Every structure is written in structure tokens, then in C-alpha cells.
CSV table of N, CA and C in Angstrom, one decimal:
chain,number,residue,atom,x,y,z
A,1,MET,N,-11.2,-9.5,-18.7
A,1,MET,CA,-10.6,-9.5,-17.4
A,1,MET,C,-9.5,-8.5,-17.4
A,2,ARG,N,-9.5,-7.6,-16.4
A,2,ARG,CA,-8.5,-6.6,-16.3
A,2,ARG,C,-7.9,-6.6,-15.0
A,3,ASN,N,-6.6,-7.1,-14.9
A,3,ASN,CA,-5.9,-7.1,-13.7
A,3,ASN,C,-4.6,-6.3,-13.9
A,4,LEU,N,-4.3,-5.4,-13.1
A,4,LEU,CA,-3.1,-4.5,-13.2
A,4,LEU,C,-2.3,-4.5,-12.0
A,5,LEU,N,-1.0,-4.3,-12.2
A,5,LEU,CA,-0.1,-4.1,-11.1
A,5,LEU,C,0.4,-2.7,-11.1
A,6,PHE,N,0.4,-2.1,-9.9
A,6,PHE,CA,0.8,-0.7,-9.8
A,6,PHE,C,2.1,-0.7,-8.9
A,7,ALA,N,3.1,0.0,-9.4
A,7,ALA,CA,4.4,0.0,-8.7
A,7,ALA,C,4.5,1.1,-7.7
A,8,ALA,N,4.9,0.7,-6.5
A,8,ALA,CA,5.1,1.6,-5.4
A,8,ALA,C,6.2,2.6,-5.7
A,9,ALA,N,7.4,2.1,-6.1
A,9,ALA,CA,8.5,3.0,-6.3
A,9,ALA,C,8.3,3.9,-7.5
A,10,ALA,N,7.4,3.5,-8.4
A,10,ALA,CA,7.2,4.3,-9.7
A,10,ALA,C,6.2,5.3,-9.5
A,11,ALA,N,5.4,5.3,-8.5
A,11,ALA,CA,4.4,6.3,-8.3
A,11,ALA,C,5.0,7.5,-7.6
A,12,SER,N,5.2,8.6,-8.3
A,12,SER,CA,5.9,9.7,-7.8
A,12,SER,C,5.0,11.0,-7.9
A,13,LEU,N,5.0,11.7,-6.9
A,13,LEU,CA,4.2,12.9,-6.8
A,13,LEU,C,5.0,14.1,-6.7
A,14,ALA,N,4.8,15.1,-7.5
A,14,ALA,CA,5.5,16.4,-7.4
A,14,ALA,C,4.6,17.5,-7.0
A,15,CYS,N,4.7,17.9,-5.7
A,15,CYS,CA,3.8,18.9,-5.2
A,15,CYS,C,4.5,20.3,-5.2
A,16,ALA,N,3.8,21.3,-5.6
A,16,ALA,CA,4.2,22.7,-5.5
A,16,ALA,C,5.5,23.0,-6.2
A,17,ALA,N,6.6,22.3,-5.9
A,17,ALA,CA,7.9,22.5,-6.5
A,17,ALA,C,8.6,21.2,-6.6
A,18,PRO,N,9.6,21.0,-7.6
A,18,PRO,CA,10.3,19.8,-7.7
A,18,PRO,C,11.0,19.3,-6.5
A,19,ALA,N,11.4,20.2,-5.6
A,19,ALA,CA,12.1,19.8,-4.4
A,19,ALA,C,11.2,19.1,-3.4
A,20,LEU,N,9.9,19.2,-3.6
A,20,LEU,CA,8.9,18.6,-2.8
A,20,LEU,C,8.4,17.3,-3.3
A,21,ALA,N,9.1,16.6,-4.1
A,21,ALA,CA,8.7,15.3,-4.7
A,21,ALA,C,8.3,14.3,-3.6
A,22,ASP,N,7.4,13.5,-3.9
A,22,ASP,CA,6.8,12.6,-2.9
A,22,ASP,C,6.5,11.3,-3.6
A,23,THR,N,6.6,10.2,-2.9
A,23,THR,CA,6.4,8.9,-3.5
A,23,THR,C,5.4,8.1,-2.6
A,24,ILE,N,4.8,7.0,-3.3
A,24,ILE,CA,3.9,6.1,-2.7
A,24,ILE,C,4.6,4.8,-2.6
A,25,ASP,N,4.6,4.2,-1.4
A,25,ASP,CA,5.2,2.8,-1.2
A,25,ASP,C,4.0,1.9,-0.8
A,26,PHE,N,3.6,1.0,-1.8
A,26,PHE,CA,2.5,0.1,-1.5
A,26,PHE,C,2.9,-0.9,-0.5
A,27,GLY,N,4.1,-1.0,-0.1
A,27,GLY,CA,4.5,-2.0,1.0
A,27,GLY,C,3.8,-1.7,2.3
A,28,GLN,N,3.3,-0.4,2.4
A,28,GLN,CA,2.6,0.0,3.7
A,28,GLN,C,1.3,-0.8,3.8
A,29,PHE,N,0.8,-1.5,2.8
A,29,PHE,CA,-0.5,-2.2,2.8
A,29,PHE,C,-0.3,-3.7,3.3
A,30,GLY,N,0.9,-4.0,3.8
A,30,GLY,CA,1.1,-5.3,4.3
A,30,GLY,C,2.2,-6.1,3.6
A,31,PRO,N,2.4,-7.4,4.0
A,31,PRO,CA,3.4,-8.2,3.4
A,31,PRO,C,3.0,-8.7,2.0
A,32,ASN,N,3.9,-9.3,1.3
A,32,ASN,CA,3.6,-10.0,0.1
A,32,ASN,C,2.5,-11.0,0.2
A,33,GLY,N,1.4,-10.8,-0.6
A,33,GLY,CA,0.3,-11.7,-0.6
A,33,GLY,C,-0.8,-11.3,0.3
A,34,ALA,N,-0.7,-10.2,1.0
A,34,ALA,CA,-1.7,-9.7,1.9
A,34,ALA,C,-2.9,-9.2,1.1
A,35,ALA,N,-4.2,-9.4,1.6
A,35,ALA,CA,-5.4,-8.9,1.0
A,35,ALA,C,-5.5,-7.4,1.5
A,36,VAL,N,-5.8,-6.5,0.5
A,36,VAL,CA,-6.0,-5.1,0.8
A,36,VAL,C,-7.4,-4.7,0.4
A,37,ALA,N,-8.2,-4.2,1.3
A,37,ALA,CA,-9.6,-3.9,1.1
A,37,ALA,C,-9.7,-2.7,0.1
A,38,ASP,N,-10.8,-2.7,-0.6
A,38,ASP,CA,-11.2,-1.6,-1.4
A,38,ASP,C,-11.3,-0.4,-0.5
A,39,LEU,N,-11.0,0.8,-1.0
A,39,LEU,CA,-10.9,2.0,-0.2
A,39,LEU,C,-9.9,2.0,0.9
A,40,ALA,N,-8.8,1.4,0.6
A,40,ALA,CA,-7.6,1.4,1.6
A,40,ALA,C,-7.0,2.8,1.6
A,41,THR,N,-6.7,3.2,2.8
A,41,THR,CA,-6.1,4.6,3.0
A,41,THR,C,-4.6,4.4,3.3
A,42,GLY,N,-3.8,5.2,2.6
A,42,GLY,CA,-2.3,5.1,2.9
A,42,GLY,C,-1.8,6.5,3.0
A,43,VAL,N,-0.5,6.6,3.2
A,43,VAL,CA,0.2,7.9,3.3
A,43,VAL,C,1.5,7.9,2.4
A,44,THR,N,1.7,9.0,1.7
A,44,THR,CA,2.9,9.1,0.9
A,44,THR,C,4.1,9.3,1.8
A,45,SER,N,5.3,9.3,1.2
A,45,SER,CA,6.5,9.5,2.0
A,45,SER,C,6.6,10.9,2.5
A,46,GLY,N,5.8,11.9,1.9
A,46,GLY,CA,5.8,13.2,2.4
A,46,GLY,C,4.6,13.5,3.4
A,47,GLY,N,3.8,12.5,3.7
A,47,GLY,CA,2.8,12.6,4.6
A,47,GLY,C,1.4,13.0,4.1
A,48,THR,N,1.2,12.9,2.7
A,48,THR,CA,-0.1,13.2,2.1
A,48,THR,C,-0.9,11.9,2.2
A,49,SER,N,-2.1,12.0,2.7
A,49,SER,CA,-3.0,10.9,2.8
A,49,SER,C,-3.6,10.6,1.4
A,50,PHE,N,-3.9,9.4,1.1
A,50,PHE,CA,-4.6,9.0,-0.1
A,50,PHE,C,-5.4,7.8,0.1
A,51,THR,N,-6.4,7.6,-0.8
A,51,THR,CA,-7.3,6.4,-0.7
A,51,THR,C,-7.2,5.7,-2.1
A,52,VAL,N,-7.0,4.4,-2.1
A,52,VAL,CA,-7.0,3.6,-3.3
A,52,VAL,C,-8.3,2.8,-3.4
A,53,ALA,N,-9.0,2.9,-4.6
A,53,ALA,CA,-10.2,2.2,-4.7
A,53,ALA,C,-10.3,1.5,-6.1
A,54,ASP,N,-10.9,0.3,-6.1
A,54,ASP,CA,-11.3,-0.3,-7.4
A,54,ASP,C,-12.8,-0.5,-7.3
A,55,VAL,N,-13.3,-1.2,-8.3
A,55,VAL,CA,-14.8,-1.3,-8.4
A,55,VAL,C,-15.4,-1.8,-7.2
A,56,ALA,N,-14.9,-2.9,-6.7
A,56,ALA,CA,-15.5,-3.5,-5.4
A,56,ALA,C,-14.7,-4.7,-4.9
A,57,LEU,N,-13.7,-5.2,-5.6
A,57,LEU,CA,-13.1,-6.4,-5.2
A,57,LEU,C,-11.8,-6.3,-4.4
A,58,GLY,N,-11.3,-5.1,-4.3
A,58,GLY,CA,-10.1,-4.8,-3.5
A,58,GLY,C,-8.9,-5.2,-4.2
A,59,PHE,N,-7.8,-5.4,-3.5
A,59,PHE,CA,-6.4,-5.6,-4.1
A,59,PHE,C,-5.7,-6.7,-3.3
A,60,THR,N,-4.6,-7.1,-3.9
A,60,THR,CA,-3.6,-8.0,-3.2
A,60,THR,C,-2.3,-7.3,-3.3
A,61,ARG,N,-1.5,-7.3,-2.2
A,61,ARG,CA,-0.2,-6.7,-2.1
A,61,ARG,C,0.8,-7.8,-2.5
A,62,LEU,N,1.5,-7.5,-3.6
A,62,LEU,CA,2.5,-8.5,-4.2
A,62,LEU,C,3.9,-7.8,-4.3
A,63,ASP,N,4.9,-8.7,-4.3
A,63,ASP,CA,6.3,-8.2,-4.6
A,63,ASP,C,6.5,-8.6,-6.0
A,64,GLU,N,7.2,-7.8,-6.8
A,64,GLU,CA,7.6,-8.1,-8.2
A,64,GLU,C,8.4,-9.4,-8.1
A,65,GLY,N,8.0,-10.4,-8.9
A,65,GLY,CA,8.8,-11.7,-8.9
A,65,GLY,C,10.0,-11.6,-9.8
A,66,ASN,N,10.9,-12.5,-9.6
A,66,ASN,CA,12.1,-12.5,-10.4
A,66,ASN,C,11.9,-13.0,-11.8
A,67,GLY,N,10.9,-13.8,-12.0
A,67,GLY,CA,10.6,-14.4,-13.4
A,67,GLY,C,9.5,-13.7,-14.1
A,68,TRP,N,8.9,-12.6,-13.5
A,68,TRP,CA,7.8,-12.0,-14.1
A,68,TRP,C,8.3,-11.2,-15.4
A,69,ALA,N,7.4,-11.1,-16.4
A,69,ALA,CA,7.8,-10.4,-17.6
A,69,ALA,C,7.3,-8.9,-17.4
A,70,GLY,N,7.8,-8.2,-16.4
A,70,GLY,CA,7.3,-6.9,-16.1
A,70,GLY,C,8.4,-5.8,-16.2
A,71,GLU,N,7.9,-4.6,-15.9
A,71,GLU,CA,8.8,-3.5,-16.0
A,71,GLU,C,9.4,-3.1,-14.7
A,72,PHE,N,9.0,-3.7,-13.6
A,72,PHE,CA,9.4,-3.3,-12.3
A,72,PHE,C,10.6,-4.2,-11.8
A,73,VAL,N,11.4,-3.6,-10.9
A,73,VAL,CA,12.6,-4.3,-10.3
A,73,VAL,C,12.1,-5.4,-9.4
A,74,HIS,N,12.8,-6.5,-9.4
A,74,HIS,CA,12.6,-7.6,-8.5
A,74,HIS,C,12.4,-7.2,-7.1
A,75,GLY,N,11.3,-7.6,-6.4
A,75,GLY,CA,11.1,-7.2,-5.1
A,75,GLY,C,10.3,-5.9,-4.8
A,76,THR,N,10.0,-5.2,-5.9
A,76,THR,CA,9.3,-3.9,-5.8
A,76,THR,C,7.9,-4.2,-5.2
A,77,PRO,N,7.5,-3.5,-4.2
A,77,PRO,CA,6.1,-3.7,-3.6
A,77,PRO,C,5.1,-3.2,-4.6
A,78,LEU,N,4.1,-4.1,-5.0
A,78,LEU,CA,3.1,-3.8,-6.0
A,78,LEU,C,1.7,-3.9,-5.4
A,79,LEU,N,0.8,-3.3,-6.0
A,79,LEU,CA,-0.6,-3.4,-5.7
A,79,LEU,C,-1.3,-4.1,-6.8
A,80,PHE,N,-1.9,-5.3,-6.6
A,80,PHE,CA,-2.6,-6.0,-7.7
A,80,PHE,C,-4.1,-5.8,-7.6
A,81,ASP,N,-4.6,-5.3,-8.7
A,81,ASP,CA,-6.1,-5.0,-8.7
A,81,ASP,C,-6.8,-6.3,-9.0
A,82,ASN,N,-7.7,-6.7,-8.0
A,82,ASN,CA,-8.5,-8.0,-8.2
A,82,ASN,C,-9.7,-7.8,-9.0
A,83,GLY,N,-10.0,-6.6,-9.4
A,83,GLY,CA,-11.3,-6.3,-10.2
A,83,GLY,C,-11.2,-6.9,-11.6
A,84,VAL,N,-12.4,-7.1,-12.2
A,84,VAL,CA,-12.5,-7.6,-13.5
A,84,VAL,C,-12.9,-6.5,-14.5
A,85,ALA,N,-13.4,-5.4,-14.1
A,85,ALA,CA,-13.8,-4.3,-15.0
A,85,ALA,C,-13.8,-3.0,-14.2
A,86,GLY,N,-13.7,-1.9,-14.9
A,86,GLY,CA,-13.8,-0.6,-14.3
A,86,GLY,C,-12.5,0.0,-13.9
A,87,PRO,N,-12.6,1.2,-13.4
A,87,PRO,CA,-11.3,2.0,-13.1
A,87,PRO,C,-10.8,1.7,-11.7
A,88,VAL,N,-9.5,2.0,-11.5
A,88,VAL,CA,-8.9,2.0,-10.2
A,88,VAL,C,-8.6,3.5,-10.0
A,89,ALA,N,-8.9,4.0,-8.8
A,89,ALA,CA,-8.7,5.4,-8.5
A,89,ALA,C,-7.8,5.6,-7.3
A,90,ILE,N,-6.9,6.5,-7.4
A,90,ILE,CA,-6.1,7.0,-6.2
A,90,ILE,C,-6.5,8.4,-5.9
A,91,VAL,N,-7.2,8.6,-4.8
A,91,VAL,CA,-7.7,9.9,-4.4
A,91,VAL,C,-6.8,10.5,-3.4
A,92,PHE,N,-6.2,11.7,-3.6
A,92,PHE,CA,-5.4,12.4,-2.7
A,92,PHE,C,-6.2,13.4,-1.9
A,93,LEU,N,-5.9,13.4,-0.6
A,93,LEU,CA,-6.7,14.2,0.3
A,93,LEU,C,-6.2,15.6,0.4
A,94,THR,N,-5.1,15.9,-0.3
A,94,THR,CA,-4.5,17.3,-0.5
A,94,THR,C,-4.4,17.5,-2.0
A,95,PRO,N,-4.7,18.7,-2.4
A,95,PRO,CA,-4.6,19.0,-3.9
A,95,PRO,C,-3.2,18.9,-4.4
A,96,LEU,N,-3.0,18.4,-5.6
A,96,LEU,CA,-1.7,18.2,-6.2
A,96,LEU,C,-1.5,19.2,-7.3
A,97,THR,N,-0.3,19.7,-7.6
A,97,THR,CA,-0.1,20.5,-8.7
A,97,THR,C,0.4,19.8,-9.9
A,98,SER,N,1.0,18.6,-9.7
A,98,SER,CA,1.4,17.8,-10.9
A,98,SER,C,1.6,16.3,-10.4
A,99,LEU,N,1.6,15.4,-11.3
A,99,LEU,CA,1.7,14.0,-11.1
A,99,LEU,C,2.6,13.4,-12.1
A,100,SER,N,3.5,12.6,-11.8
A,100,SER,CA,4.4,11.9,-12.8
A,100,SER,C,4.8,10.5,-12.3
A,101,GLY,N,5.2,9.7,-13.2
A,101,GLY,CA,5.8,8.4,-12.8
A,101,GLY,C,4.9,7.3,-12.4
A,102,ILE,N,3.6,7.4,-12.6
A,102,ILE,CA,2.8,6.2,-12.3
A,102,ILE,C,2.9,5.2,-13.4
A,103,SER,N,3.1,3.9,-13.0
A,103,SER,CA,3.3,2.8,-13.9
A,103,SER,C,2.3,1.7,-13.6
A,104,ALA,N,1.7,1.1,-14.6
A,104,ALA,CA,0.9,-0.1,-14.5
A,104,ALA,C,1.2,-1.0,-15.6
A,105,GLN,N,0.9,-2.3,-15.3
A,105,GLN,CA,1.2,-3.3,-16.3
A,105,GLN,C,0.1,-4.4,-16.2
A,106,ALA,N,-0.2,-5.0,-17.4
A,106,ALA,CA,-1.1,-6.1,-17.4
A,106,ALA,C,-0.4,-7.3,-16.8
A,107,ASN,N,-1.1,-8.3,-16.3
A,107,ASN,CA,-0.4,-9.4,-15.6
A,107,ASN,C,-0.2,-10.6,-16.6
A,108,LEU,N,-0.5,-10.4,-17.9
A,108,LEU,CA,-0.4,-11.4,-18.9
A,108,LEU,C,-1.4,-12.5,-18.9
A,109,GLN,N,-2.5,-12.2,-18.0
A,109,GLN,CA,-3.6,-13.1,-18.0
A,109,GLN,C,-4.9,-12.5,-18.4
A,110,GLY,N,-4.8,-11.2,-18.9
A,110,GLY,CA,-6.0,-10.6,-19.3
A,110,GLY,C,-6.0,-9.1,-19.2
């Protein structure tokens, strides 16, 4: 079983030059606990569209809990992968020149 949490604040995109850094806020996919469909489309802080996909089961939008044994700050908007196997993909609709700062963690259940 593979369930991962992806941090909104930690996903940082550097386009063309460092001054054009861009971020993803997974809070745009709804409130804490909201179901997020597979192939959900979002927009970065700089206006770049992207699609998030897992194998077939979609995601849940969660906030980092105070008691979680994780690397993210309490309250950080996360994207929880509901899938049991296979990759999660973030597809950007505009070419990127570099990518940094993406973080994921196991949920301690598999």
C-alpha cells in the first residue's frame, strides 16, 4: 500500500530565472477532507496550469495535523494520494526549465 502526502508550500517551481519562482498551493482543491478527483487541474501562484493524476483513485485534500510525524508545518495544505500502487504525476501545461522543493512523505500506514 502506497499513500503519500504532497506539500503545497513545499512544491516550488523555478521558471526561466530564479526571480520567476512559482509555487503550488493544494488548498485550491477544497477544504480539509475534500475529495479531489483524479486528473484534477490547478493553477500555480504564477498562473501556470497543471494537472495532478494518480493511477485511478484520486486524492483527498488534508491539512497537516499537529500530532502527525511529518516534515510539514501544522496546517499546511496537503494532497493525500488514495492509490495503492503506481505513480502520481503532476503535468505542467507550460514547459519548465527547472523544478525544486517537491516533498512527499509516507503516512506511516504503508
